[in-house]
Structure formats: structure tokens, C-alpha cells
PDB file of C-alpha atoms in Angstrom:
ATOM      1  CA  UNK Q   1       0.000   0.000   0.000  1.00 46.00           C
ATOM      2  CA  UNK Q   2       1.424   3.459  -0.981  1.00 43.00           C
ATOM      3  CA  UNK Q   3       1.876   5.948   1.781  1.00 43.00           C
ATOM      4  CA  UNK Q   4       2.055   9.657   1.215  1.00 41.00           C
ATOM      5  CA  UNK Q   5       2.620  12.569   3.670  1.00 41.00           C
ATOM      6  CA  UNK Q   6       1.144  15.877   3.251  1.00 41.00           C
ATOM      7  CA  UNK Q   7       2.448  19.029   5.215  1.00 42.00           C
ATOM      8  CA  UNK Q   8      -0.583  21.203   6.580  1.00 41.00           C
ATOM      9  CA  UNK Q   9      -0.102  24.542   8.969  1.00 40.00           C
ATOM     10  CA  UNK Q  10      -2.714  24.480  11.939  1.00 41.00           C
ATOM     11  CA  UNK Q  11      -4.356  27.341  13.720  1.00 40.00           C
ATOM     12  CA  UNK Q  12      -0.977  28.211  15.686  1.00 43.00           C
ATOM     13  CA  UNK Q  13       1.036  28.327  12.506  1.00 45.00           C
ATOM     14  CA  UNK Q  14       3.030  24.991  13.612  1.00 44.00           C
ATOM     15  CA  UNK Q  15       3.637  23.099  10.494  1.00 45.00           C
ATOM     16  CA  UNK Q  16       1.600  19.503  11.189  1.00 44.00           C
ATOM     17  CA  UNK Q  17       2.851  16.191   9.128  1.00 43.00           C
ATOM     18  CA  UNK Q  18      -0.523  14.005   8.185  1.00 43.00           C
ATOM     19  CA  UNK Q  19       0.348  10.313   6.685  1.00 40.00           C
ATOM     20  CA  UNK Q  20      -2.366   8.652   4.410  1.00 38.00           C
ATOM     21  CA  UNK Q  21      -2.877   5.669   1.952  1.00 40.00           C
ATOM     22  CA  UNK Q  22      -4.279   5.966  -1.067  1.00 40.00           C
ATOM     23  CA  UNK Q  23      -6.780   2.947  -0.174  1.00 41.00           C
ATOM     24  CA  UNK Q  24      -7.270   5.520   3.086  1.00 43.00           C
ATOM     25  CA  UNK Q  25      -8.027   8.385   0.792  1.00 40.00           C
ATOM     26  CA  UNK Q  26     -10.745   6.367  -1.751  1.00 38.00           C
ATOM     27  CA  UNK Q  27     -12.344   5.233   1.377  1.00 37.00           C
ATOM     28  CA  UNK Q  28     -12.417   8.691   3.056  1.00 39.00           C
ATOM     29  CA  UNK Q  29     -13.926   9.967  -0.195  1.00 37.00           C
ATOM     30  CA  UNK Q  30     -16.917   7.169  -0.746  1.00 39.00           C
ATOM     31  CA  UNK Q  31     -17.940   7.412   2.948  1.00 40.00           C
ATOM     32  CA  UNK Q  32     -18.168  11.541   2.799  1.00 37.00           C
ATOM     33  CA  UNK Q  33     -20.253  10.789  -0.813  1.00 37.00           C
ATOM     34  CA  UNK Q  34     -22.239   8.347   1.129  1.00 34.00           C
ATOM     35  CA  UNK Q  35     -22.671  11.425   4.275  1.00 33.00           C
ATOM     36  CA  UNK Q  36     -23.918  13.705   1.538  1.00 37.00           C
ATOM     37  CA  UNK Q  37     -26.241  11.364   0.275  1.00 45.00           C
ATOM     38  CA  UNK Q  38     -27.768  11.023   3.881  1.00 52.00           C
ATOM     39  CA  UNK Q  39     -28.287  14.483   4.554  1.00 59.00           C
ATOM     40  CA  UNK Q  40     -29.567  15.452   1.197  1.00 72.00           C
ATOM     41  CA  UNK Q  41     -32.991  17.231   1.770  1.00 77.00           C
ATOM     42  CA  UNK Q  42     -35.697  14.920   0.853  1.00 88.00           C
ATOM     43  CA  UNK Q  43     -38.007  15.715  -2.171  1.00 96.00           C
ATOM     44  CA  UNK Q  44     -37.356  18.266  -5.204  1.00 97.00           C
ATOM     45  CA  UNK Q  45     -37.194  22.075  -5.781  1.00 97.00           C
ATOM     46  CA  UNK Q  46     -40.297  23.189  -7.832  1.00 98.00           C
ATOM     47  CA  UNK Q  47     -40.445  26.741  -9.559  1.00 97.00           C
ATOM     48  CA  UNK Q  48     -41.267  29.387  -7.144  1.00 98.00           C
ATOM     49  CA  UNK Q  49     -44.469  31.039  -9.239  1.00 98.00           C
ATOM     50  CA  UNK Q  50     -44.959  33.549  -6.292  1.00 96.00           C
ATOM     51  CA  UNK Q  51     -47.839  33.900  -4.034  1.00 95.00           C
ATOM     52  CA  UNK Q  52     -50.323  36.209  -5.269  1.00 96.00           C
ATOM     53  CA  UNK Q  53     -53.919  36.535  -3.842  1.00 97.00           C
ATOM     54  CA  UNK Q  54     -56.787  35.872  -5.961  1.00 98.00           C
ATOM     55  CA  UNK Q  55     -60.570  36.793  -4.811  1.00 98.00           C
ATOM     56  CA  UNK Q  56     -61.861  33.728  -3.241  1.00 97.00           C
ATOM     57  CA  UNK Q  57     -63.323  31.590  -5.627  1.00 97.00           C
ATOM     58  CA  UNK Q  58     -60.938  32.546  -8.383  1.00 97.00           C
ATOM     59  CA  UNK Q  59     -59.793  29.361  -9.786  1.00 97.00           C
ATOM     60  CA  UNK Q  60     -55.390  29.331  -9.356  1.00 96.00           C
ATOM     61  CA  UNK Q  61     -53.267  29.266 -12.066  1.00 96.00           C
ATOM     62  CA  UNK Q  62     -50.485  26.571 -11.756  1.00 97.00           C
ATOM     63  CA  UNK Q  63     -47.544  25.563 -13.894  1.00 96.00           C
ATOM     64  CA  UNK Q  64     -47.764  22.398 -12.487  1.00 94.00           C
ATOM     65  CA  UNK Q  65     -49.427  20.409 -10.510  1.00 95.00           C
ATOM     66  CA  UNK Q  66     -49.645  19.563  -7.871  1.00 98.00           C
ATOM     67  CA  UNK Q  67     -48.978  23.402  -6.848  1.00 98.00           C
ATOM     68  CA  UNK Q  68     -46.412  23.875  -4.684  1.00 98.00           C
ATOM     69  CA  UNK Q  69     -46.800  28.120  -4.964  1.00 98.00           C
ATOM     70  CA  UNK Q  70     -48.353  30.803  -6.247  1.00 98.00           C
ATOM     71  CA  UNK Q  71     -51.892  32.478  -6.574  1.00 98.00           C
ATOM     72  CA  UNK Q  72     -53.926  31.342  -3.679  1.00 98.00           C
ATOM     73  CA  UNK Q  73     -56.702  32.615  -1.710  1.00 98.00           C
ATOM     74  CA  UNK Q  74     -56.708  35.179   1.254  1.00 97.00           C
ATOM     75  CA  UNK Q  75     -57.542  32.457   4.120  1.00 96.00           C
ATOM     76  CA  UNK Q  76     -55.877  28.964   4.649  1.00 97.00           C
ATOM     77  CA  UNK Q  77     -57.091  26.488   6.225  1.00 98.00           C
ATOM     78  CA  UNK Q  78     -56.979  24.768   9.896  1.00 97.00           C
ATOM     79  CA  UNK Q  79     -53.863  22.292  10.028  1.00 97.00           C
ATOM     80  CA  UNK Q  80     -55.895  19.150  10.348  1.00 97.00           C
ATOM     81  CA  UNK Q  81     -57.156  15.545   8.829  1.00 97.00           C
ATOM     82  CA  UNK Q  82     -59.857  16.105   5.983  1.00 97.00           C
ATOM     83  CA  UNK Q  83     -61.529  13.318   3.723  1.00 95.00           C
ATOM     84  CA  UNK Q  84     -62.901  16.093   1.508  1.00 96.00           C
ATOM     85  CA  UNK Q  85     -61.104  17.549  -0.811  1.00 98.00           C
ATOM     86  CA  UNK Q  86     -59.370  21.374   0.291  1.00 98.00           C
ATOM     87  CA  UNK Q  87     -58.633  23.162  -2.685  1.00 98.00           C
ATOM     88  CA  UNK Q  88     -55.496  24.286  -3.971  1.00 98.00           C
ATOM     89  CA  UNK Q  89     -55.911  27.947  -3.756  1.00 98.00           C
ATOM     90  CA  UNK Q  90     -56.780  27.379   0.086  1.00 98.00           C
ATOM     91  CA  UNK Q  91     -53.714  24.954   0.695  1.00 98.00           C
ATOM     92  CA  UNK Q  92     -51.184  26.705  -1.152  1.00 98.00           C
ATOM     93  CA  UNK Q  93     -51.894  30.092   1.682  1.00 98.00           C
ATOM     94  CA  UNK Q  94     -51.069  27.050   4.544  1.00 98.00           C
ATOM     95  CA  UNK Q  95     -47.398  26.615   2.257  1.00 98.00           C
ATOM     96  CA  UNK Q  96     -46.470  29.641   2.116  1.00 98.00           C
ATOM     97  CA  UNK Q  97     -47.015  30.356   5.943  1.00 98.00           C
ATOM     98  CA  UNK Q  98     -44.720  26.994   6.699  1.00 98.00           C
ATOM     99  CA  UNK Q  99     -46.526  24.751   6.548  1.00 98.00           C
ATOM    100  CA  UNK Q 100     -47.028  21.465   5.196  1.00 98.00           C
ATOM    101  CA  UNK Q 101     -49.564  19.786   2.528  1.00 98.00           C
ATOM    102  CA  UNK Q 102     -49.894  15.697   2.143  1.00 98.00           C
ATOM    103  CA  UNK Q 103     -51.926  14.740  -0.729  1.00 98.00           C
ATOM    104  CA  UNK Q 104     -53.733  11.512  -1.146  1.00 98.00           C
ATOM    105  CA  UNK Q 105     -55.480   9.865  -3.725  1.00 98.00           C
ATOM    106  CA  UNK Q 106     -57.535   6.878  -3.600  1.00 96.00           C
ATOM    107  CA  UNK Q 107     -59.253   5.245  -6.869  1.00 93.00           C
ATOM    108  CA  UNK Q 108     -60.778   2.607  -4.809  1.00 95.00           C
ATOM    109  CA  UNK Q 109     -61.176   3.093  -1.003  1.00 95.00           C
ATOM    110  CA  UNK Q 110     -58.289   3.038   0.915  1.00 96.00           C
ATOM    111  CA  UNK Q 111     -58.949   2.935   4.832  1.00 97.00           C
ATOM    112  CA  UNK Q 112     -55.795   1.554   5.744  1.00 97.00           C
ATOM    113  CA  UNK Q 113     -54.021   4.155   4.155  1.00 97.00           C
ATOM    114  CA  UNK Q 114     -56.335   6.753   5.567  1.00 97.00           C
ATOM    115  CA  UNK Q 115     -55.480   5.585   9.082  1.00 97.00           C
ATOM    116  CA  UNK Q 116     -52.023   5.745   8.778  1.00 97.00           C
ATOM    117  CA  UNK Q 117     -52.379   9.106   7.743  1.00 97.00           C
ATOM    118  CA  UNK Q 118     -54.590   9.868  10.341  1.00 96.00           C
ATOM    119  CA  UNK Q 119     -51.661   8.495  12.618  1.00 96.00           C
ATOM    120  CA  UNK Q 120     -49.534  11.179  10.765  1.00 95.00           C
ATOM    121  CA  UNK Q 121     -51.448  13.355  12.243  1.00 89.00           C
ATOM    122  CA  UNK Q 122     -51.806  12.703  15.848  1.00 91.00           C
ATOM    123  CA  UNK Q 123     -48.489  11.877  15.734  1.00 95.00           C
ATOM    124  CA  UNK Q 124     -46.111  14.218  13.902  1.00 97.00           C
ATOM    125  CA  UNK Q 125     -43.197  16.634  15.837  1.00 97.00           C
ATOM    126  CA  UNK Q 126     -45.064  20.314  16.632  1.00 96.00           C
ATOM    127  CA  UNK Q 127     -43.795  23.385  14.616  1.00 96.00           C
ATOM    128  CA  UNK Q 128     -41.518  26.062  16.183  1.00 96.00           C
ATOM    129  CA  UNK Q 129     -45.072  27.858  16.771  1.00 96.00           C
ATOM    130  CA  UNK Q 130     -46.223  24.819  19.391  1.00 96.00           C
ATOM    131  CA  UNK Q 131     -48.374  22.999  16.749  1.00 96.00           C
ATOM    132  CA  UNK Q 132     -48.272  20.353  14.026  1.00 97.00           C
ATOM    133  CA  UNK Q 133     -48.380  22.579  10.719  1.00 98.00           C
ATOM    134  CA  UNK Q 134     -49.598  19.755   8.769  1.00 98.00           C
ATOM    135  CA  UNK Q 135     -52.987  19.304   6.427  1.00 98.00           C
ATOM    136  CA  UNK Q 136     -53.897  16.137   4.784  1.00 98.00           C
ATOM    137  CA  UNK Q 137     -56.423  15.995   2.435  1.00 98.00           C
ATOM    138  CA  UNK Q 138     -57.745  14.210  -0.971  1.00 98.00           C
ATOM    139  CA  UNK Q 139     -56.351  15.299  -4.399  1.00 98.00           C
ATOM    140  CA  UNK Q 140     -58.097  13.810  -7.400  1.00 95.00           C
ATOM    141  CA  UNK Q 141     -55.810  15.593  -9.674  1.00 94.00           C
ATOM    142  CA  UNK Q 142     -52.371  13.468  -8.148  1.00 96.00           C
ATOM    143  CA  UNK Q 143     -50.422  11.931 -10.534  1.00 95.00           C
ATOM    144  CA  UNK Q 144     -49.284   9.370  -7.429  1.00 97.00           C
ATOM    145  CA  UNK Q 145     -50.751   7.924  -4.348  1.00 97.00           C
ATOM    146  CA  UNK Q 146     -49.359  10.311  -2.201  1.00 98.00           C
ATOM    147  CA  UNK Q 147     -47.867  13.935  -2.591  1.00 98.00           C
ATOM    148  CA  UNK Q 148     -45.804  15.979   0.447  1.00 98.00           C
ATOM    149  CA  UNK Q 149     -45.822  19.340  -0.282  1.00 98.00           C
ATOM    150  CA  UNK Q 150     -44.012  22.834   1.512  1.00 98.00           C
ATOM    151  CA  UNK Q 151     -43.082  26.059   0.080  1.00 98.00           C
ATOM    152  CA  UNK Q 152     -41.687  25.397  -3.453  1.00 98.00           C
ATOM    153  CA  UNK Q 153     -40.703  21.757  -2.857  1.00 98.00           C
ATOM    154  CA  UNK Q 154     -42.533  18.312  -3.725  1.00 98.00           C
ATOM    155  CA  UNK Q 155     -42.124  14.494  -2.963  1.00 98.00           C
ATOM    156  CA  UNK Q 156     -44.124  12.338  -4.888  1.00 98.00           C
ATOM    157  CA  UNK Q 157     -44.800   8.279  -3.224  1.00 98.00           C
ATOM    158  CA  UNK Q 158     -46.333   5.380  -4.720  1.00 97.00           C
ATOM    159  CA  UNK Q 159     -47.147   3.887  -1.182  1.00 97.00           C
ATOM    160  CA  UNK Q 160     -47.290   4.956   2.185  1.00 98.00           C
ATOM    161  CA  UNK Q 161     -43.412   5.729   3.896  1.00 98.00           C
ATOM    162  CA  UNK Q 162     -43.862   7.160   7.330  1.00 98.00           C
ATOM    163  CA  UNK Q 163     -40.339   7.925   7.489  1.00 97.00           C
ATOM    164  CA  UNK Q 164     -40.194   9.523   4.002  1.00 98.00           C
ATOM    165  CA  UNK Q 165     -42.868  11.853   5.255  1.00 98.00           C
ATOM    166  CA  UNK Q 166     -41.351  12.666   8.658  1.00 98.00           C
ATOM    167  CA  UNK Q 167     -38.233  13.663   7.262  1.00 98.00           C
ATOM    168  CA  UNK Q 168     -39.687  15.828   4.210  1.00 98.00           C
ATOM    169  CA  UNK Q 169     -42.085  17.198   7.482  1.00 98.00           C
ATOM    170  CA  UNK Q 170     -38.654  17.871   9.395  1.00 97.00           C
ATOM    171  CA  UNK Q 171     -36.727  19.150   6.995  1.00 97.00           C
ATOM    172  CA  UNK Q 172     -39.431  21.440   5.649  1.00 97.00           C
ATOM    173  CA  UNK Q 173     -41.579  22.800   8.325  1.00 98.00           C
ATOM    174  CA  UNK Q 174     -41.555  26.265   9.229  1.00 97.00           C
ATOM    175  CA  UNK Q 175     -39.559  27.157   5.777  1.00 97.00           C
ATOM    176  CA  UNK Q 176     -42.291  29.453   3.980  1.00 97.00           C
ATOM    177  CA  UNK Q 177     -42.012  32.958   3.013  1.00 97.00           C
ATOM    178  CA  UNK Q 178     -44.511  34.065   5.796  1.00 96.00           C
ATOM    179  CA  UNK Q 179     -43.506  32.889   9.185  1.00 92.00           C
ATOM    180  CA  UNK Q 180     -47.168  32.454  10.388  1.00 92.00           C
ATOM    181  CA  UNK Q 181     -48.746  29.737  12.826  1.00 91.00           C
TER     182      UNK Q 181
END
């Protein structure tokens, strides 16, 4: 195995000899890959298409969907559990004050799936404001089973992952560009 030195300074300005293999280096560089990879934020960026107020009952317009920003109406709605559908314009107001959206869609029903999202619920860390900032609620127009939404970011799932969702929740909350409760 190759050895090769490599003279640093430190903080004190005392010069500091550090010995290393080149096996030492590959492995030093696939386990910080493999650190990045861990702490990556969880989901994907969406365009930020602003966050506009339209009168209520003024259908959004969306680049995509599901929405993850933009026009919306002038109330949100009360983080909670709903089995009918909350429109987008309503939802998108609860993103941009921090919070977060989980979209579900069932073609058949689904109870099991609704009571582990109930269990989300109940269950899920409270927001720097004392509170879980989360609403769950139907969404017809999903392209998946499941959607997790904040402020300009989206993770799409084709089955339930409780620990998927926690850690879009966690790494998400309290991120919008209102800091509201």
C-alpha cells in the first residue's frame, strides 16, 4: 500500500505532518459521498411562481401540478385531517405560511391508508409555533398515491413511507415565506 505525507499549517502556525494511503483516501472519499447522500434534503425544488392573492373563488393558475406556490386565496385552512377535498388555492396560503400539505389519492377506497395518515397526524413533531403545521387531504388531480408538499418543494410516493414523510415534514416545516402559525 502506498503511503504519502502531506504538510498542513494548523491554527498556531506549527507546520503539522498528516500520513495517508491511497486505499485511506478512496475510502475517506466514498464514505463523505455516502454522508452527503444522507443528509440530502428529501423531495425536489419546484419553480417558485410567487404567491399572489386571488378573490376567493378565483380558480389558481399553476404551472404544475400539484402546486407547490403561487396564486392562492386570502384564508388557509386549519392544520388538520380532511376526507374532503381542500382546494389548492386554500392549501397553497397554509405553504407559504410553513406549513405542510400531504396529498392523497384513492381510486378505490383506501382505509388503511387513511389511518395511517390519520396516525400522521396525531403523531407528527409540533412546529416552532407549538403545533403540528400539517394538512392532509384528498387530491383527485395526483399523478401518485401520495404527494408531500411545503413552500416550493414536492415528494411524490407510490405507497405509504412514514419515514419519508417525517423527514420531508422535518426538513421542511416552518420554511415558507410568511412565518405564520
Amino acid at each position: 500500500m502506498e503511503r504519502k505525507t502531506n504538510m498542513t499549517v494548523d491554527t498556531h502556525g506549527k507546520a503539522r505532518r498528516r500520513w495517508f494511503s491511497t486505499a485511506g483516501a478512496a475510502l475517506m472519499v466514498v464514505g463523505s459521498l455516502t454522508a452527503a447522500e444522507v443528509g440530502a434534503e428529501v423531495g425536489r425544488r419546484m419553480p417558485d411562481e410567487g404567491f399572489q392573492h386571488v378573490p376567493e373563488g378565483t380558480p389558481g393558475t399553476y404551472g404544475h401540478q400539484p402546486p407547490t406556490s403561487g396564486q392562492h386565496w386570502p384564508h388557509w385552512a386549519r392544520w388538520d385531517f380532511y376526507t374532503r377535498e381542500v382546494p389548492p388555492e386554500i392549501w397553497v396560503h397554509n405553504l407559504e405560511h410553513g406549513g405542510i400539505v400531504i396529498l392523497y389519492r384513492c381510486d378505490t377506497p383506501c382505509p388503511d391508508l387513511i389511518q395511517q395518515l390519520r396516525g400522521l397526524y396525531d403523531t407528527f413533531p409540533k412546529s416552532k409555533h407549538g403545533h403540528v403545521k400539517l394538512l392532509i387531504t384528498p387530491h383527485q388531480k395526483l399523478g401518485t398515491r401520495l404527494g408531500i408538499l411545503a413552500w416550493t418543494w414536492l415528494d411524490e410516493l407510490d405507497q405509504f413511507d412514514r419515514e419519508r414523510l417525517l423527514r420531508f415534514y422535518q426538513d421542511h416545516v416552518d420554511k415558507g415565506p410568511e412565518d405564520v402559525p
